[in-house]
Amino acid sequence: MPRARARPRKATVTATGENKPTVLVVEDSPTQAEALVATLEDDGYDATLARDGETAVRILQERGFDLVISDIVMPGEVDGYELCRRLKAGPHRETPVVLLTSLSDPMDIIHGLEAGADNFLTKPYAPEHLLERLAVLLTTRRARARGRVRAGVTVYFMGRQFTVTSEREQILDLLVSTFEDAVRQNHELREREAALARSQKTLAGLYGIAVALNGCTTEAEVAETALEKAMELPGVRAGWLSLREGETGFRVVATRNLPPALRAPEALQGDCLCQRKLLAGELDQVTNILECERLQQARGETRGLRYHATVPLWIRDRTVGVLNLVAAEQGLFSDDDRTILYGVGNQIATALERARLREHLEHLVDQRTAALTAEIAERRRAEESLRLSDSILNQIGNLVLVADSNGLIRYASPSVRTVLGYDPEDVMGDAWWTLSREDPDERARERAAAVRVARGEVPPPAEPYERAVRARDGSLRWILWNDSKGPGDFVIGVGYDVTERKTLEEQFRQAQKMEAVGRLAGGVAHDFNNILTAIIGYSDLLLADPSLAGAARNDLMEVRTAADRAARLTRQLLAFSRKQVLQPQLLNLNDVVSEFEAMLHRLLGEDIRLATALAPDLGTVEADPGQLEQVIMNLAVNARDAMPEGGKLTIETGNVELDDEYLETHSGVTPGPYVLLAVTDTGHGMDGSVKAHLFEPFFTTKERGHGTGLGLATVHGIVNQSGGHIWVYSEPTHGTTFKIYLPRLKEGAVALQREKEQPELAAGWETVLLVEDDPGVRKLVASTLGKCGYRVLEAEDGAAAGALARSHEGPIHLLLTDVVMPGMSGRSTAESLVQSRPDARVLYMSGYTDEAVTRHGILEAGIHLIQKPFTPGALARRVRQVLDAPAAPAGGE
């Protein structure tokens, strides 16, 4: 960077007053003309200006000049060459002509020689070069005027021959000036090349510093890198970098290329001029320190170091350090050099600030990372604890909800998903009361109560309370809530799902109700059915007499009809309470529906259309056909009453598979294959409140006196007792569908063909031992069997039957005994008889409930039973069936 420059010597003319050299300046450019005239006049010349060649010709015709300086390219017909030719052809031919040109073609010189020009000067030129050239030209001209040589010299230039005579000595001047101009231009080009090379090196150094500093991350790295790269700048020999330490101190952090005397740690420490200026605020730019105190005081070899440049390192309004650089060859740094170094100092200061900021940020990051690590660990512990709590709550199954003072749910335990079907995130943010029933009044009460508790206006309920909550699938779940005041304005609600318990309680209450009715029915069934058996039996015997006619027959038929109604009522009481004795058979429901279809047409009437859709490949079920007919009839009657203005009743059968998805919404059902019996009407339908009580005994929506309330209860009892279940689908004004599902037997089970009833009494000849404690029934049965040809042995109880069996010498083909009797039961009587008469068949009679029969050991496989009340014809057929059936183990047929 450092270098010494000598200003060019200023040429002067020795002229004063009237003897000033006169110069005609011919220049069309106003700016160049003004500058040229000013330069000449400042140097003592008398300059006259002509704006073009024609003007110059006119002026030269009027007067002469010591010199003519003309541009070559000018407007008009007279350019510089033409002006020179005219001048050399006129009276002022001795006047030297200097041509100014910006052209670089060598032919310019040829044209100048031909025109008679004395000198060439190439634009741009330095003013001092012009003045020197003019001074030499005038001096040479004066010397030649004193001693002109007549001899001639021939020279060759650019392939042409020129003869130099005393009259054409200007050729020498022109050639010399051309050579001088070429030498000058060559020197300037070299200087420019050197300056360009220096600039390129400087720019490369600056770029290298910038790039290197960008990669530095620490203060020490910045200092070492900055000084290392500064040594690559042109003209920099050595240096050191110091950073501020405290308010008044400095610390040397990097050195490069220092002599041995300055490498000792203490050599560069201490007070010095540059540091004092820096601390005093007087050093705001790069400064050459001519006599450095620290360098002068150093002991040992310093290699003659005396000067250095001090580069302050500024960051905004404060200094952070100083960079001292020693120039090569002990030179001083120029103004341009100091400007460049000032920029270098700014780069170093910025990098230092960036490194310090980075170190500070890294420290903050380390602190924050440690804090975050601890926070994350604590959060993980909290989350793990929360997951453990959630897992415990989920395992317990209790709902936990936390609500704020506005009643908004802020926390929901995972059990919300299992109990209500909601994701905890789905309910958080919702109002507490939105989970209650859809009743607006109930929701309003819930909201008011929750807000008052959360705000501390009233304490939480002292006792747990039940509320119905709407689950995601639309069902209602009953939750037993226990609220408590939480921290702040929060309320904590812990809920236990009691839906199953309430269902069981409802089922238990229903069972108790049915048990009570069943006990009532069972208590009266025995005696009542015995009475009905006698009434129905004697009525049938009298009606079979053709001599009975007129009003007496009609009255007796009314008695018979009333007895049937009473028998049906008894059967319904036993059916809905599941106390009747079923006699299941392998059945095809299509057969049951088809055989009952004619009766249904009469039952429904003309206003209701009956349609059937029976599956052709229907599976087999095991059920009591008479009870299934009762089910179809009750559902048909119920449908008829729901369509007072007429409609359509559809009976459908089919094979179905009930899977786990069906079980999710239908409790108490076992998955597997079923046979479906669906009964659909187009009546007025029913709402949810009616459906909730539909199968309860004595519940009816009909007017008083138009229904017993036992029809659907009977259906429900028969279906459940048959191992199936029933489901109802109904909406107001959209009709009703009852779907009955009975277990479907495996393939291969074949339905039995039902025998047709015979109108005549089935006859026989065998001996029958009749055991019946009711005299009326015993007399009726004996009379009926006697008319059929049987020999009847009568006994009023088991003991009498045993005595009679022992005393009777002939065979006893059939024991016909009541189940429930005082003393010895019918089962004990049968077991006693078959011990002595193993070939005897057994037929039980019962008007009691299923529970009573089960208690007495009835309904085992192969048992024969006829239920009271029965008709004489039914009795005769059943006795004949038992006697004609294949032999079975005694007492257990």
PDB file of C-alpha atoms in Angstrom, residues 582-807:
ATOM      1  CA  LEU A 582     -94.512 -75.351  27.343  1.00  0.00           C
ATOM      2  CA  GLN A 583     -94.519 -78.406  25.121  1.00  0.00           C
ATOM      3  CA  PRO A 584     -91.873 -77.464  22.526  1.00  0.00           C
ATOM      4  CA  GLN A 585     -91.642 -79.153  19.167  1.00  0.00           C
ATOM      5  CA  LEU A 586     -89.397 -78.819  16.101  1.00  0.00           C
ATOM      6  CA  LEU A 587     -91.268 -76.285  13.973  1.00  0.00           C
ATOM      7  CA  ASN A 588     -91.102 -74.355  10.746  1.00  0.00           C
ATOM      8  CA  LEU A 589     -92.597 -70.924  11.418  1.00  0.00           C
ATOM      9  CA  ASN A 590     -93.862 -70.815   7.840  1.00  0.00           C
ATOM     10  CA  ASP A 591     -96.181 -73.737   8.666  1.00  0.00           C
ATOM     11  CA  VAL A 592     -97.488 -72.006  11.786  1.00  0.00           C
ATOM     12  CA  VAL A 593     -98.205 -68.778   9.880  1.00  0.00           C
ATOM     13  CA  SER A 594     -99.785 -70.569   6.935  1.00  0.00           C
ATOM     14  CA  GLU A 595    -102.096 -72.691   9.109  1.00  0.00           C
ATOM     15  CA  PHE A 596    -103.113 -69.621  11.136  1.00  0.00           C
ATOM     16  CA  GLU A 597    -103.599 -67.323   8.125  1.00  0.00           C
ATOM     17  CA  ALA A 598    -107.285 -68.079   7.609  1.00  0.00           C
ATOM     18  CA  MET A 599    -108.063 -67.245  11.227  1.00  0.00           C
ATOM     19  CA  LEU A 600    -106.073 -64.004  10.897  1.00  0.00           C
ATOM     20  CA  HIS A 601    -108.206 -62.889   7.949  1.00  0.00           C
ATOM     21  CA  ARG A 602    -111.343 -63.327  10.061  1.00  0.00           C
ATOM     22  CA  LEU A 603    -109.668 -61.604  13.017  1.00  0.00           C
ATOM     23  CA  LEU A 604    -108.481 -58.522  11.069  1.00  0.00           C
ATOM     24  CA  GLY A 605    -111.643 -57.875   9.069  1.00  0.00           C
ATOM     25  CA  GLU A 606    -112.123 -56.481   5.602  1.00  0.00           C
ATOM     26  CA  ASP A 607    -110.473 -53.053   6.148  1.00  0.00           C
ATOM     27  CA  ILE A 608    -107.027 -54.490   6.850  1.00  0.00           C
ATOM     28  CA  ARG A 609    -105.037 -56.249   4.151  1.00  0.00           C
ATOM     29  CA  LEU A 610    -102.893 -59.199   5.277  1.00  0.00           C
ATOM     30  CA  ALA A 611     -99.617 -59.849   3.428  1.00  0.00           C
ATOM     31  CA  THR A 612     -97.002 -62.535   4.094  1.00  0.00           C
ATOM     32  CA  ALA A 613     -93.359 -62.736   3.019  1.00  0.00           C
ATOM     33  CA  LEU A 614     -92.168 -66.197   4.052  1.00  0.00           C
ATOM     34  CA  ALA A 615     -88.560 -67.206   3.420  1.00  0.00           C
ATOM     35  CA  PRO A 616     -88.464 -70.424   1.372  1.00  0.00           C
ATOM     36  CA  ASP A 617     -85.368 -71.815   3.109  1.00  0.00           C
ATOM     37  CA  LEU A 618     -86.436 -70.988   6.637  1.00  0.00           C
ATOM     38  CA  GLY A 619     -84.613 -72.791   9.418  1.00  0.00           C
ATOM     39  CA  THR A 620     -86.153 -74.902  12.149  1.00  0.00           C
ATOM     40  CA  VAL A 621     -86.953 -73.735  15.693  1.00  0.00           C
ATOM     41  CA  GLU A 622     -88.018 -75.539  18.823  1.00  0.00           C
ATOM     42  CA  ALA A 623     -91.112 -73.976  20.352  1.00  0.00           C
ATOM     43  CA  ASP A 624     -94.665 -74.654  21.497  1.00  0.00           C
ATOM     44  CA  PRO A 625     -96.860 -74.243  18.386  1.00  0.00           C
ATOM     45  CA  GLY A 626     -99.901 -73.293  20.406  1.00  0.00           C
ATOM     46  CA  GLN A 627     -97.975 -70.555  22.171  1.00  0.00           C
ATOM     47  CA  LEU A 628     -96.611 -69.220  18.859  1.00  0.00           C
ATOM     48  CA  GLU A 629    -100.163 -69.027  17.552  1.00  0.00           C
ATOM     49  CA  GLN A 630    -100.985 -67.059  20.697  1.00  0.00           C
ATOM     50  CA  VAL A 631     -98.064 -64.687  19.929  1.00  0.00           C
ATOM     51  CA  ILE A 632     -99.197 -64.097  16.332  1.00  0.00           C
ATOM     52  CA  MET A 633    -102.807 -63.596  17.379  1.00  0.00           C
ATOM     53  CA  ASN A 634    -101.944 -61.080  20.116  1.00  0.00           C
ATOM     54  CA  LEU A 635     -99.702 -59.073  17.760  1.00  0.00           C
ATOM     55  CA  ALA A 636    -102.395 -59.149  15.066  1.00  0.00           C
ATOM     56  CA  VAL A 637    -105.043 -57.913  17.515  1.00  0.00           C
ATOM     57  CA  ASN A 638    -102.692 -55.156  18.683  1.00  0.00           C
ATOM     58  CA  ALA A 639    -102.057 -54.138  15.045  1.00  0.00           C
ATOM     59  CA  ARG A 640    -105.769 -54.195  14.231  1.00  0.00           C
ATOM     60  CA  ASP A 641    -106.521 -51.825  17.102  1.00  0.00           C
ATOM     61  CA  ALA A 642    -103.710 -49.489  15.864  1.00  0.00           C
ATOM     62  CA  MET A 643    -105.385 -49.234  12.412  1.00  0.00           C
ATOM     63  CA  PRO A 644    -108.997 -48.225  13.140  1.00  0.00           C
ATOM     64  CA  GLU A 645    -109.407 -46.818   9.622  1.00  0.00           C
ATOM     65  CA  GLY A 646    -107.793 -49.806   7.933  1.00  0.00           C
ATOM     66  CA  GLY A 647    -104.289 -50.480   6.673  1.00  0.00           C
ATOM     67  CA  LYS A 648    -101.884 -53.279   6.004  1.00  0.00           C
ATOM     68  CA  LEU A 649    -100.455 -56.022   8.225  1.00  0.00           C
ATOM     69  CA  THR A 650     -97.326 -57.811   7.004  1.00  0.00           C
ATOM     70  CA  ILE A 651     -95.960 -61.024   8.492  1.00  0.00           C
ATOM     71  CA  GLU A 652     -92.418 -61.868   7.443  1.00  0.00           C
ATOM     72  CA  THR A 653     -90.019 -64.704   8.220  1.00  0.00           C
ATOM     73  CA  GLY A 654     -86.318 -65.095   7.507  1.00  0.00           C
ATOM     74  CA  ASN A 655     -82.963 -66.454   8.605  1.00  0.00           C
ATOM     75  CA  VAL A 656     -80.671 -63.920  10.318  1.00  0.00           C
ATOM     76  CA  GLU A 657     -77.295 -63.841  12.021  1.00  0.00           C
ATOM     77  CA  LEU A 658     -77.020 -61.606  15.085  1.00  0.00           C
ATOM     78  CA  ASP A 659     -73.430 -60.378  15.530  1.00  0.00           C
ATOM     79  CA  ASP A 660     -71.525 -58.391  18.115  1.00  0.00           C
ATOM     80  CA  GLU A 661     -72.486 -55.083  16.474  1.00  0.00           C
ATOM     81  CA  TYR A 662     -76.163 -55.904  17.028  1.00  0.00           C
ATOM     82  CA  LEU A 663     -75.380 -56.838  20.636  1.00  0.00           C
ATOM     83  CA  GLU A 664     -73.892 -53.400  21.299  1.00  0.00           C
ATOM     84  CA  THR A 665     -77.372 -51.849  21.097  1.00  0.00           C
ATOM     85  CA  HIS A 666     -79.446 -54.879  22.222  1.00  0.00           C
ATOM     86  CA  SER A 667     -78.489 -56.125  25.651  1.00  0.00           C
ATOM     87  CA  GLY A 668     -79.176 -59.645  26.848  1.00  0.00           C
ATOM     88  CA  VAL A 669     -78.843 -61.226  23.376  1.00  0.00           C
ATOM     89  CA  THR A 670     -76.546 -64.126  22.539  1.00  0.00           C
ATOM     90  CA  PRO A 671     -74.909 -63.888  19.088  1.00  0.00           C
ATOM     91  CA  GLY A 672     -75.632 -66.627  16.582  1.00  0.00           C
ATOM     92  CA  PRO A 673     -78.179 -67.900  14.034  1.00  0.00           C
ATOM     93  CA  TYR A 674     -81.839 -66.995  14.545  1.00  0.00           C
ATOM     94  CA  VAL A 675     -85.187 -67.276  12.787  1.00  0.00           C
ATOM     95  CA  LEU A 676     -86.956 -63.935  12.441  1.00  0.00           C
ATOM     96  CA  LEU A 677     -90.707 -63.462  12.759  1.00  0.00           C
ATOM     97  CA  ALA A 678     -91.602 -59.831  11.948  1.00  0.00           C
ATOM     98  CA  VAL A 679     -95.085 -58.359  12.250  1.00  0.00           C
ATOM     99  CA  THR A 680     -95.493 -54.869  10.745  1.00  0.00           C
ATOM    100  CA  ASP A 681     -98.526 -52.606  10.670  1.00  0.00           C
ATOM    101  CA  THR A 682     -99.206 -49.211   9.088  1.00  0.00           C
ATOM    102  CA  GLY A 683    -100.958 -47.847  12.167  1.00  0.00           C
ATOM    103  CA  HIS A 684    -100.420 -44.689  14.188  1.00  0.00           C
ATOM    104  CA  GLY A 685     -97.198 -45.927  15.818  1.00  0.00           C
ATOM    105  CA  MET A 686     -95.979 -44.927  19.263  1.00  0.00           C
ATOM    106  CA  ASP A 687     -93.435 -42.659  20.929  1.00  0.00           C
ATOM    107  CA  GLY A 688     -90.582 -43.522  23.276  1.00  0.00           C
ATOM    108  CA  SER A 689     -92.602 -43.125  26.460  1.00  0.00           C
ATOM    109  CA  VAL A 690     -95.117 -45.732  25.305  1.00  0.00           C
ATOM    110  CA  LYS A 691     -92.401 -48.140  24.120  1.00  0.00           C
ATOM    111  CA  ALA A 692     -90.714 -47.945  27.524  1.00  0.00           C
ATOM    112  CA  HIS A 693     -93.771 -49.581  29.185  1.00  0.00           C
ATOM    113  CA  LEU A 694     -95.010 -51.628  26.255  1.00  0.00           C
ATOM    114  CA  PHE A 695     -94.464 -55.092  27.739  1.00  0.00           C
ATOM    115  CA  GLU A 696     -95.496 -54.302  31.288  1.00  0.00           C
ATOM    116  CA  PRO A 697     -98.549 -56.294  32.503  1.00  0.00           C
ATOM    117  CA  PHE A 698    -101.816 -54.381  32.606  1.00  0.00           C
ATOM    118  CA  PHE A 699    -100.284 -51.431  30.669  1.00  0.00           C
ATOM    119  CA  THR A 700    -102.584 -50.325  27.864  1.00  0.00           C
ATOM    120  CA  THR A 701    -103.253 -47.236  25.799  1.00  0.00           C
ATOM    121  CA  LYS A 702    -106.776 -48.351  24.946  1.00  0.00           C
ATOM    122  CA  GLU A 703    -109.909 -47.018  26.538  1.00  0.00           C
ATOM    123  CA  ARG A 704    -111.070 -48.631  29.738  1.00  0.00           C
ATOM    124  CA  GLY A 705    -112.923 -51.841  29.068  1.00  0.00           C
ATOM    125  CA  HIS A 706    -111.250 -52.336  25.650  1.00  0.00           C
ATOM    126  CA  GLY A 707    -108.084 -54.132  26.751  1.00  0.00           C
ATOM    127  CA  THR A 708    -106.632 -56.095  29.653  1.00  0.00           C
ATOM    128  CA  GLY A 709    -103.051 -54.917  29.177  1.00  0.00           C
ATOM    129  CA  LEU A 710    -101.898 -58.529  29.051  1.00  0.00           C
ATOM    130  CA  GLY A 711    -101.611 -59.081  25.262  1.00  0.00           C
ATOM    131  CA  LEU A 712     -98.053 -57.824  24.671  1.00  0.00           C
ATOM    132  CA  ALA A 713     -96.949 -58.908  28.136  1.00  0.00           C
ATOM    133  CA  THR A 714     -98.075 -62.427  27.169  1.00  0.00           C
ATOM    134  CA  VAL A 715     -96.116 -62.203  23.892  1.00  0.00           C
ATOM    135  CA  HIS A 716     -93.029 -61.063  25.760  1.00  0.00           C
ATOM    136  CA  GLY A 717     -93.348 -63.890  28.284  1.00  0.00           C
ATOM    137  CA  ILE A 718     -93.832 -66.601  25.633  1.00  0.00           C
ATOM    138  CA  VAL A 719     -90.898 -65.378  23.525  1.00  0.00           C
ATOM    139  CA  ASN A 720     -88.536 -65.186  26.469  1.00  0.00           C
ATOM    140  CA  GLN A 721     -89.662 -68.543  27.828  1.00  0.00           C
ATOM    141  CA  SER A 722     -88.974 -69.989  24.361  1.00  0.00           C
ATOM    142  CA  GLY A 723     -85.342 -68.791  24.495  1.00  0.00           C
ATOM    143  CA  GLY A 724     -85.818 -65.873  22.107  1.00  0.00           C
ATOM    144  CA  HIS A 725     -86.235 -62.129  22.406  1.00  0.00           C
ATOM    145  CA  ILE A 726     -88.465 -59.453  20.974  1.00  0.00           C
ATOM    146  CA  TRP A 727     -87.680 -55.933  19.773  1.00  0.00           C
ATOM    147  CA  VAL A 728     -90.048 -53.189  18.711  1.00  0.00           C
ATOM    148  CA  TYR A 729     -89.416 -50.416  16.169  1.00  0.00           C
ATOM    149  CA  SER A 730     -91.964 -47.623  16.021  1.00  0.00           C
ATOM    150  CA  GLU A 731     -92.394 -43.908  15.481  1.00  0.00           C
ATOM    151  CA  PRO A 732     -95.537 -41.827  15.733  1.00  0.00           C
ATOM    152  CA  THR A 733     -97.540 -41.892  12.450  1.00  0.00           C
ATOM    153  CA  HIS A 734     -95.034 -44.331  10.908  1.00  0.00           C
ATOM    154  CA  GLY A 735     -96.434 -47.662  12.064  1.00  0.00           C
ATOM    155  CA  THR A 736     -94.901 -50.375  14.225  1.00  0.00           C
ATOM    156  CA  THR A 737     -92.768 -53.455  13.629  1.00  0.00           C
ATOM    157  CA  PHE A 738     -92.338 -56.249  16.175  1.00  0.00           C
ATOM    158  CA  LYS A 739     -89.314 -58.442  15.483  1.00  0.00           C
ATOM    159  CA  ILE A 740     -89.137 -61.794  17.244  1.00  0.00           C
ATOM    160  CA  TYR A 741     -85.881 -63.751  17.136  1.00  0.00           C
ATOM    161  CA  LEU A 742     -85.986 -67.472  17.995  1.00  0.00           C
ATOM    162  CA  PRO A 743     -82.816 -69.591  18.086  1.00  0.00           C
ATOM    163  CA  ARG A 744     -82.313 -71.446  14.800  1.00  0.00           C
ATOM    164  CA  LEU A 745     -81.413 -75.120  15.108  1.00  0.00           C
ATOM    165  CA  LYS A 746     -78.550 -76.665  13.214  1.00  0.00           C
ATOM    166  CA  GLU A 747     -79.101 -77.893   9.713  1.00  0.00           C
ATOM    167  CA  GLY A 748     -80.677 -81.336   9.595  1.00  0.00           C
ATOM    168  CA  ALA A 749     -83.346 -80.699  12.229  1.00  0.00           C
ATOM    169  CA  VAL A 750     -86.697 -81.467  10.609  1.00  0.00           C
ATOM    170  CA  ALA A 751     -89.970 -79.940  11.753  1.00  0.00           C
ATOM    171  CA  LEU A 752     -92.635 -82.395  12.823  1.00  0.00           C
ATOM    172  CA  GLN A 753     -95.886 -82.544  10.920  1.00  0.00           C
ATOM    173  CA  ARG A 754     -98.728 -81.376  13.113  1.00  0.00           C
ATOM    174  CA  GLU A 755    -101.644 -83.782  13.375  1.00  0.00           C
ATOM    175  CA  LYS A 756    -105.054 -82.532  12.437  1.00  0.00           C
ATOM    176  CA  GLU A 757    -107.667 -82.565  15.135  1.00  0.00           C
ATOM    177  CA  GLN A 758    -110.296 -85.298  14.802  1.00  0.00           C
ATOM    178  CA  PRO A 759    -113.854 -84.214  15.509  1.00  0.00           C
ATOM    179  CA  GLU A 760    -114.804 -87.569  17.066  1.00  0.00           C
ATOM    180  CA  LEU A 761    -113.570 -88.817  20.431  1.00  0.00           C
ATOM    181  CA  ALA A 762    -110.664 -91.213  20.011  1.00  0.00           C
ATOM    182  CA  ALA A 763    -111.818 -94.659  21.292  1.00  0.00           C
ATOM    183  CA  GLY A 764    -109.894 -97.333  23.185  1.00  0.00           C
ATOM    184  CA  TRP A 765    -110.253-100.478  25.314  1.00  0.00           C
ATOM    185  CA  GLU A 766    -107.293-100.199  27.748  1.00  0.00           C
ATOM    186  CA  THR A 767    -107.425 -99.856  31.540  1.00  0.00           C
ATOM    187  CA  VAL A 768    -106.704 -96.358  32.850  1.00  0.00           C
ATOM    188  CA  LEU A 769    -105.883 -95.568  36.483  1.00  0.00           C
ATOM    189  CA  LEU A 770    -107.217 -92.014  37.085  1.00  0.00           C
ATOM    190  CA  VAL A 771    -105.797 -90.045  40.029  1.00  0.00           C
ATOM    191  CA  GLU A 772    -107.423 -86.603  40.622  1.00  0.00           C
ATOM    192  CA  ASP A 773    -108.144 -84.877  43.909  1.00  0.00           C
ATOM    193  CA  ASP A 774    -110.845 -82.610  42.431  1.00  0.00           C
ATOM    194  CA  PRO A 775    -114.141 -84.604  42.369  1.00  0.00           C
ATOM    195  CA  GLY A 776    -115.626 -82.611  39.478  1.00  0.00           C
ATOM    196  CA  VAL A 777    -112.638 -83.103  37.220  1.00  0.00           C
ATOM    197  CA  ARG A 778    -112.281 -86.738  38.240  1.00  0.00           C
ATOM    198  CA  LYS A 779    -115.940 -87.431  37.435  1.00  0.00           C
ATOM    199  CA  LEU A 780    -115.658 -85.627  34.036  1.00  0.00           C
ATOM    200  CA  VAL A 781    -112.521 -87.490  33.008  1.00  0.00           C
ATOM    201  CA  ALA A 782    -113.911 -90.849  34.070  1.00  0.00           C
ATOM    202  CA  SER A 783    -117.142 -90.196  32.177  1.00  0.00           C
ATOM    203  CA  THR A 784    -115.304 -89.058  29.031  1.00  0.00           C
ATOM    204  CA  LEU A 785    -112.918 -92.012  28.956  1.00  0.00           C
ATOM    205  CA  GLY A 786    -115.727 -94.400  29.773  1.00  0.00           C
ATOM    206  CA  LYS A 787    -117.689 -93.175  26.748  1.00  0.00           C
ATOM    207  CA  CYS A 788    -114.584 -93.786  24.662  1.00  0.00           C
ATOM    208  CA  GLY A 789    -114.481 -97.458  25.683  1.00  0.00           C
ATOM    209  CA  TYR A 790    -111.778 -97.325  28.316  1.00  0.00           C
ATOM    210  CA  ARG A 791    -111.980 -99.114  31.665  1.00  0.00           C
ATOM    211  CA  VAL A 792    -111.378 -96.409  34.298  1.00  0.00           C
ATOM    212  CA  LEU A 793    -110.096 -97.014  37.855  1.00  0.00           C
ATOM    213  CA  GLU A 794    -110.688 -93.865  39.963  1.00  0.00           C
ATOM    214  CA  ALA A 795    -108.578 -92.650  42.929  1.00  0.00           C
ATOM    215  CA  GLU A 796    -108.734 -89.309  44.792  1.00  0.00           C
ATOM    216  CA  ASP A 797    -105.031 -89.217  45.757  1.00  0.00           C
ATOM    217  CA  GLY A 798    -101.728 -91.076  45.451  1.00  0.00           C
ATOM    218  CA  ALA A 799    -102.265 -93.360  48.420  1.00  0.00           C
ATOM    219  CA  ALA A 800    -105.643 -94.514  47.118  1.00  0.00           C
ATOM    220  CA  ALA A 801    -104.124 -95.047  43.686  1.00  0.00           C
ATOM    221  CA  GLY A 802    -101.392 -97.247  45.135  1.00  0.00           C
ATOM    222  CA  ALA A 803    -103.895 -99.379  47.020  1.00  0.00           C
ATOM    223  CA  LEU A 804    -106.091 -99.687  43.962  1.00  0.00           C
ATOM    224  CA  ALA A 805    -103.152-100.715  41.775  1.00  0.00           C
ATOM    225  CA  ARG A 806    -102.147-103.413  44.215  1.00  0.00           C
ATOM    226  CA  SER A 807    -105.664-104.826  44.459  1.00  0.00           C
TER     227      SER A 807
END
